[in-house]
PDB file of C-alpha atoms in Angstrom:
ATOM      1  CA  ALA A  20       6.285  37.610   8.927  1.00  0.00           C
ATOM      2  CA  VAL A  21       4.203  36.776  12.007  1.00  0.00           C
ATOM      3  CA  ARG A  22       5.994  37.515  15.270  1.00  0.00           C
ATOM      4  CA  ALA A  23       5.745  35.157  18.207  1.00  0.00           C
ATOM      5  CA  ALA A  24       5.250  32.183  15.900  1.00  0.00           C
ATOM      6  CA  VAL A  25       6.225  28.808  17.330  1.00  0.00           C
ATOM      7  CA  ALA A  26       6.915  25.401  15.858  1.00  0.00           C
ATOM      8  CA  ILE A  27       6.654  22.562  18.381  1.00  0.00           C
ATOM      9  CA  SER A  28       7.491  18.953  17.717  1.00  0.00           C
ATOM     10  CA  GLY A  29       7.019  15.950  19.931  1.00  0.00           C
ATOM     11  CA  ARG A  30       8.678  12.755  18.890  1.00  0.00           C
ATOM     12  CA  GLY A  31       9.960  11.945  15.454  1.00  0.00           C
ATOM     13  CA  SER A  32      13.076  11.363  13.458  1.00  0.00           C
ATOM     14  CA  VAL A  33      16.242  13.329  13.990  1.00  0.00           C
ATOM     15  CA  TRP A  34      15.636  15.039  10.643  1.00  0.00           C
ATOM     16  CA  SER A  35      12.128  16.111  11.636  1.00  0.00           C
ATOM     17  CA  GLN A  36      13.408  17.517  14.927  1.00  0.00           C
ATOM     18  CA  LEU A  37      16.149  19.413  13.097  1.00  0.00           C
ATOM     19  CA  ALA A  38      13.622  20.783  10.616  1.00  0.00           C
ATOM     20  CA  VAL A  39      11.378  22.075  13.419  1.00  0.00           C
ATOM     21  CA  HIS A  40      14.354  23.661  15.174  1.00  0.00           C
ATOM     22  CA  ALA A  41      15.483  25.178  11.858  1.00  0.00           C
ATOM     23  CA  LEU A  42      12.006  26.587  11.270  1.00  0.00           C
ATOM     24  CA  ASN A  43      12.166  28.367  14.628  1.00  0.00           C
ATOM     25  CA  ALA A  44      15.666  29.602  13.790  1.00  0.00           C
ATOM     26  CA  LEU A  45      14.564  30.830  10.352  1.00  0.00           C
ATOM     27  CA  THR A  46      11.817  32.929  11.890  1.00  0.00           C
ATOM     28  CA  GLY A  47      14.353  34.521  14.248  1.00  0.00           C
ATOM     29  CA  SER A  48      12.286  33.334  17.176  1.00  0.00           C
ATOM     30  CA  LEU A  49      14.752  31.226  19.152  1.00  0.00           C
ATOM     31  CA  GLY A  50      14.919  32.445  22.709  1.00  0.00           C
ATOM     32  CA  GLU A  51      11.811  34.612  22.296  1.00  0.00           C
ATOM     33  CA  ALA A  52       8.764  34.187  24.526  1.00  0.00           C
ATOM     34  CA  GLY A  53       6.813  31.097  23.597  1.00  0.00           C
ATOM     35  CA  ILE A  54       9.615  29.420  21.646  1.00  0.00           C
ATOM     36  CA  PHE A  55      10.748  26.075  22.999  1.00  0.00           C
ATOM     37  CA  SER A  56      14.264  25.284  21.792  1.00  0.00           C
ATOM     38  CA  THR A  57      15.684  23.252  24.664  1.00  0.00           C
ATOM     39  CA  GLY A  58      14.545  19.826  23.541  1.00  0.00           C
ATOM     40  CA  LYS A  59      12.035  19.682  26.419  1.00  0.00           C
ATOM     41  CA  GLU A  60       8.979  20.380  24.265  1.00  0.00           C
ATOM     42  CA  LYS A  61       6.709  17.839  25.964  1.00  0.00           C
ATOM     43  CA  GLN A  62       7.344  19.325  29.400  1.00  0.00           C
ATOM     44  CA  ALA A  63       6.856  22.836  28.004  1.00  0.00           C
ATOM     45  CA  LEU A  64       3.532  21.781  26.459  1.00  0.00           C
ATOM     46  CA  ARG A  65       2.321  20.453  29.813  1.00  0.00           C
ATOM     47  CA  GLU A  66       3.377  23.667  31.565  1.00  0.00           C
ATOM     48  CA  LEU A  67       1.901  26.048  28.983  1.00  0.00           C
ATOM     49  CA  ASP A  68      -0.646  28.277  30.661  1.00  0.00           C
ATOM     50  CA  PRO A  69      -3.691  28.793  28.389  1.00  0.00           C
ATOM     51  CA  SER A  70      -4.635  31.872  30.393  1.00  0.00           C
ATOM     52  CA  GLY A  71      -1.297  33.493  29.528  1.00  0.00           C
ATOM     53  CA  PRO A  72      -0.024  34.861  26.222  1.00  0.00           C
ATOM     54  CA  MET A  73      -0.116  32.542  23.243  1.00  0.00           C
ATOM     55  CA  PRO A  74       1.672  32.890  19.908  1.00  0.00           C
ATOM     56  CA  GLY A  75      -0.274  34.324  16.967  1.00  0.00           C
ATOM     57  CA  VAL A  76       0.498  31.198  14.938  1.00  0.00           C
ATOM     58  CA  LEU A  77       0.748  27.783  16.561  1.00  0.00           C
ATOM     59  CA  LEU A  78       2.230  24.887  14.572  1.00  0.00           C
ATOM     60  CA  ILE A  79       1.613  21.524  16.229  1.00  0.00           C
ATOM     61  CA  ASP A  80       3.703  18.691  14.823  1.00  0.00           C
ATOM     62  CA  ARG A  81       2.353  15.157  15.456  1.00  0.00           C
ATOM     63  CA  VAL A  82       1.365  15.638  19.087  1.00  0.00           C
ATOM     64  CA  ASN A  83      -2.112  15.549  20.596  1.00  0.00           C
ATOM     65  CA  PRO A  84      -2.252  17.797  23.685  1.00  0.00           C
ATOM     66  CA  VAL A  85      -6.067  18.084  23.542  1.00  0.00           C
ATOM     67  CA  PHE A  86      -6.277  14.354  24.273  1.00  0.00           C
ATOM     68  CA  LEU A  87      -4.085  14.736  27.371  1.00  0.00           C
ATOM     69  CA  SER A  88      -5.748  17.857  28.778  1.00  0.00           C
ATOM     70  CA  PRO A  89      -8.955  18.611  26.842  1.00  0.00           C
ATOM     71  CA  ALA A  90     -10.415  21.655  28.605  1.00  0.00           C
ATOM     72  CA  ARG A  91      -7.084  23.421  29.016  1.00  0.00           C
ATOM     73  CA  TRP A  92      -5.966  22.896  25.433  1.00  0.00           C
ATOM     74  CA  LYS A  93      -9.325  23.690  23.832  1.00  0.00           C
ATOM     75  CA  ALA A  94      -9.087  27.096  25.540  1.00  0.00           C
ATOM     76  CA  ALA A  95      -5.456  27.489  24.475  1.00  0.00           C
ATOM     77  CA  LEU A  96      -6.163  26.620  20.830  1.00  0.00           C
ATOM     78  CA  ALA A  97      -8.876  29.277  20.653  1.00  0.00           C
ATOM     79  CA  LYS A  98      -6.327  32.067  21.275  1.00  0.00           C
ATOM     80  CA  PRO A  99      -3.889  31.965  18.326  1.00  0.00           C
ATOM     81  CA  SER A 100      -5.077  33.580  15.112  1.00  0.00           C
ATOM     82  CA  LEU A 101      -3.933  30.483  13.203  1.00  0.00           C
ATOM     83  CA  VAL A 102      -3.533  26.884  14.407  1.00  0.00           C
ATOM     84  CA  VAL A 103      -1.786  24.477  12.034  1.00  0.00           C
ATOM     85  CA  ALA A 104      -1.529  20.740  12.749  1.00  0.00           C
ATOM     86  CA  ILE A 105       0.876  18.371  11.036  1.00  0.00           C
ATOM     87  CA  SER A 106      -0.695  14.958  11.488  1.00  0.00           C
ATOM     88  CA  SER A 107      -1.197  11.567   9.879  1.00  0.00           C
ATOM     89  CA  TYR A 108      -4.502  11.135  11.699  1.00  0.00           C
ATOM     90  CA  MET A 109      -7.596  13.154  12.596  1.00  0.00           C
ATOM     91  CA  THR A 110      -6.733  13.580  16.278  1.00  0.00           C
ATOM     92  CA  GLU A 111      -8.570  15.586  18.930  1.00  0.00           C
ATOM     93  CA  THR A 112      -6.013  18.386  18.446  1.00  0.00           C
ATOM     94  CA  ALA A 113      -6.262  18.300  14.640  1.00  0.00           C
ATOM     95  CA  GLU A 114     -10.046  18.788  14.946  1.00  0.00           C
ATOM     96  CA  HIS A 115      -9.333  22.246  16.446  1.00  0.00           C
ATOM     97  CA  ALA A 116      -6.788  23.275  13.797  1.00  0.00           C
ATOM     98  CA  ASP A 117      -7.519  25.844  11.111  1.00  0.00           C
ATOM     99  CA  ILE A 118      -5.246  23.969   8.711  1.00  0.00           C
ATOM    100  CA  ILE A 119      -4.208  20.302   8.772  1.00  0.00           C
ATOM    101  CA  LEU A 120      -1.080  19.408   6.823  1.00  0.00           C
ATOM    102  CA  PRO A 121      -1.189  15.654   6.191  1.00  0.00           C
ATOM    103  CA  CYS A 122       2.095  13.851   6.745  1.00  0.00           C
ATOM    104  CA  HIS A 123       3.199  10.308   6.024  1.00  0.00           C
ATOM    105  CA  SER A 124       2.093   7.690   8.524  1.00  0.00           C
ATOM    106  CA  PRO A 125       4.890   6.075  10.548  1.00  0.00           C
ATOM    107  CA  LEU A 126       4.995   3.096   8.156  1.00  0.00           C
ATOM    108  CA  GLU A 127       5.375   5.456   5.164  1.00  0.00           C
ATOM    109  CA  ARG A 128       8.326   7.398   6.624  1.00  0.00           C
ATOM    110  CA  ILE A 129      12.032   6.809   6.387  1.00  0.00           C
ATOM    111  CA  HIS A 130      13.123   6.414   9.991  1.00  0.00           C
ATOM    112  CA  ALA A 131      16.261   7.861  11.571  1.00  0.00           C
ATOM    113  CA  SER A 132      16.684   8.177  15.315  1.00  0.00           C
ATOM    114  CA  ARG A 133      19.489   8.468  17.821  1.00  0.00           C
ATOM    115  CA  HIS A 134      19.385   6.719  21.167  1.00  0.00           C
ATOM    116  CA  HIS A 135      21.782   6.146  24.055  1.00  0.00           C
ATOM    117  CA  ARG A 136      22.551   2.667  25.293  1.00  0.00           C
ATOM    118  CA  LEU A 137      22.899   1.901  28.987  1.00  0.00           C
ATOM    119  CA  ASP A 138      26.681   2.223  28.732  1.00  0.00           C
ATOM    120  CA  GLY A 139      26.271   5.786  27.381  1.00  0.00           C
ATOM    121  CA  THR A 140      27.285   5.145  23.781  1.00  0.00           C
ATOM    122  CA  ALA A 141      25.065   6.493  21.027  1.00  0.00           C
ATOM    123  CA  VAL A 142      23.244   4.275  18.584  1.00  0.00           C
ATOM    124  CA  VAL A 143      21.664   5.490  15.353  1.00  0.00           C
ATOM    125  CA  ASN A 144      18.701   3.542  14.011  1.00  0.00           C
ATOM    126  CA  LEU A 145      17.913   3.781  10.316  1.00  0.00           C
ATOM    127  CA  ALA A 146      15.059   2.065   8.509  1.00  0.00           C
ATOM    128  CA  SER A 147      13.502   2.371   5.100  1.00  0.00           C
ATOM    129  CA  ARG A 148       9.765   2.863   4.791  1.00  0.00           C
ATOM    130  CA  ALA A 149       7.650  -0.250   5.151  1.00  0.00           C
ATOM    131  CA  ILE A 150       5.148   0.849   2.496  1.00  0.00           C
ATOM    132  CA  GLN A 151       5.003   3.553  -0.136  1.00  0.00           C
ATOM    133  CA  PRO A 152       2.805   6.549   0.764  1.00  0.00           C
ATOM    134  CA  LEU A 153      -0.789   5.851  -0.219  1.00  0.00           C
ATOM    135  CA  TYR A 154      -1.935   9.478  -0.511  1.00  0.00           C
ATOM    136  CA  ASP A 155      -0.568  12.898  -1.375  1.00  0.00           C
ATOM    137  CA  THR A 156       1.249  13.381   1.946  1.00  0.00           C
ATOM    138  CA  LYS A 157       4.750  14.538   2.808  1.00  0.00           C
ATOM    139  CA  ASP A 158       7.386  13.734   5.404  1.00  0.00           C
ATOM    140  CA  PRO A 159       7.005  16.028   8.451  1.00  0.00           C
ATOM    141  CA  GLY A 160      10.526  17.397   7.973  1.00  0.00           C
ATOM    142  CA  GLU A 161       9.771  18.196   4.343  1.00  0.00           C
ATOM    143  CA  ILE A 162       6.617  20.035   5.436  1.00  0.00           C
ATOM    144  CA  ALA A 163       8.671  22.176   7.835  1.00  0.00           C
ATOM    145  CA  LEU A 164      11.193  22.999   5.107  1.00  0.00           C
ATOM    146  CA  LEU A 165       8.408  23.929   2.664  1.00  0.00           C
ATOM    147  CA  ILE A 166       6.849  26.223   5.272  1.00  0.00           C
ATOM    148  CA  GLY A 167      10.239  27.866   5.800  1.00  0.00           C
ATOM    149  CA  ARG A 168      10.714  28.401   2.068  1.00  0.00           C
ATOM    150  CA  ALA A 169       7.183  29.779   1.703  1.00  0.00           C
ATOM    151  CA  ALA A 170       7.933  32.186   4.551  1.00  0.00           C
ATOM    152  CA  GLY A 171      10.889  33.508   2.555  1.00  0.00           C
ATOM    153  CA  ALA A 172      13.731  31.641   4.246  1.00  0.00           C
ATOM    154  CA  LYS A 173      16.866  31.836   2.143  1.00  0.00           C
ATOM    155  CA  ARG A 174      19.191  29.568   4.122  1.00  0.00           C
ATOM    156  CA  LEU A 175      19.400  27.078   6.943  1.00  0.00           C
ATOM    157  CA  GLY A 176      21.655  27.208   9.972  1.00  0.00           C
ATOM    158  CA  GLY A 177      23.507  29.968  11.734  1.00  0.00           C
ATOM    159  CA  ASP A 178      22.007  33.092  13.193  1.00  0.00           C
ATOM    160  CA  PRO A 179      19.148  34.258  10.915  1.00  0.00           C
ATOM    161  CA  ARG A 180      19.603  37.852  12.148  1.00  0.00           C
ATOM    162  CA  ARG A 181      23.214  38.025  11.002  1.00  0.00           C
ATOM    163  CA  PRO A 182      23.874  38.243   7.244  1.00  0.00           C
ATOM    164  CA  SER A 183      26.141  35.577   5.852  1.00  0.00           C
ATOM    165  CA  GLY A 184      29.483  36.669   4.478  1.00  0.00           C
ATOM    166  CA  GLY A 185      30.507  36.459   0.850  1.00  0.00           C
TER     167      GLY A 185
END
């Protein structure tokens, strides 16, 4: 229900990236000011101007911008009415969050990623988790889907502003 909400993800599995993109799509925020949907999230985070407008809700998924640019990001994180961090660790950014949603550590996650070889062909890497989760944490993609459901999302994919047929 909050306008100008943004979900930003750094690195992660293909499924986590899709979940973050789907969360932005479910909120109807793709293409709106402050929504990064081009796959260049890291560059957009570096270029974000803390003195400019910030979203009312900022969801930070497993990145630590306060570590990279402390003064700038501390000022930026003071602006949104709600800062949520998805993190396996208590990072400098997580310390400034209103809510921390604990996710599986990298060794506790199922891994899926797509890469391009030097000859241009795509390679998909898949790996099972190395250890079972030790605590009550969730996969980052699952967290994004749960947030979407809690926000009232009824479906994934397509244009959220256009009703589905049938």
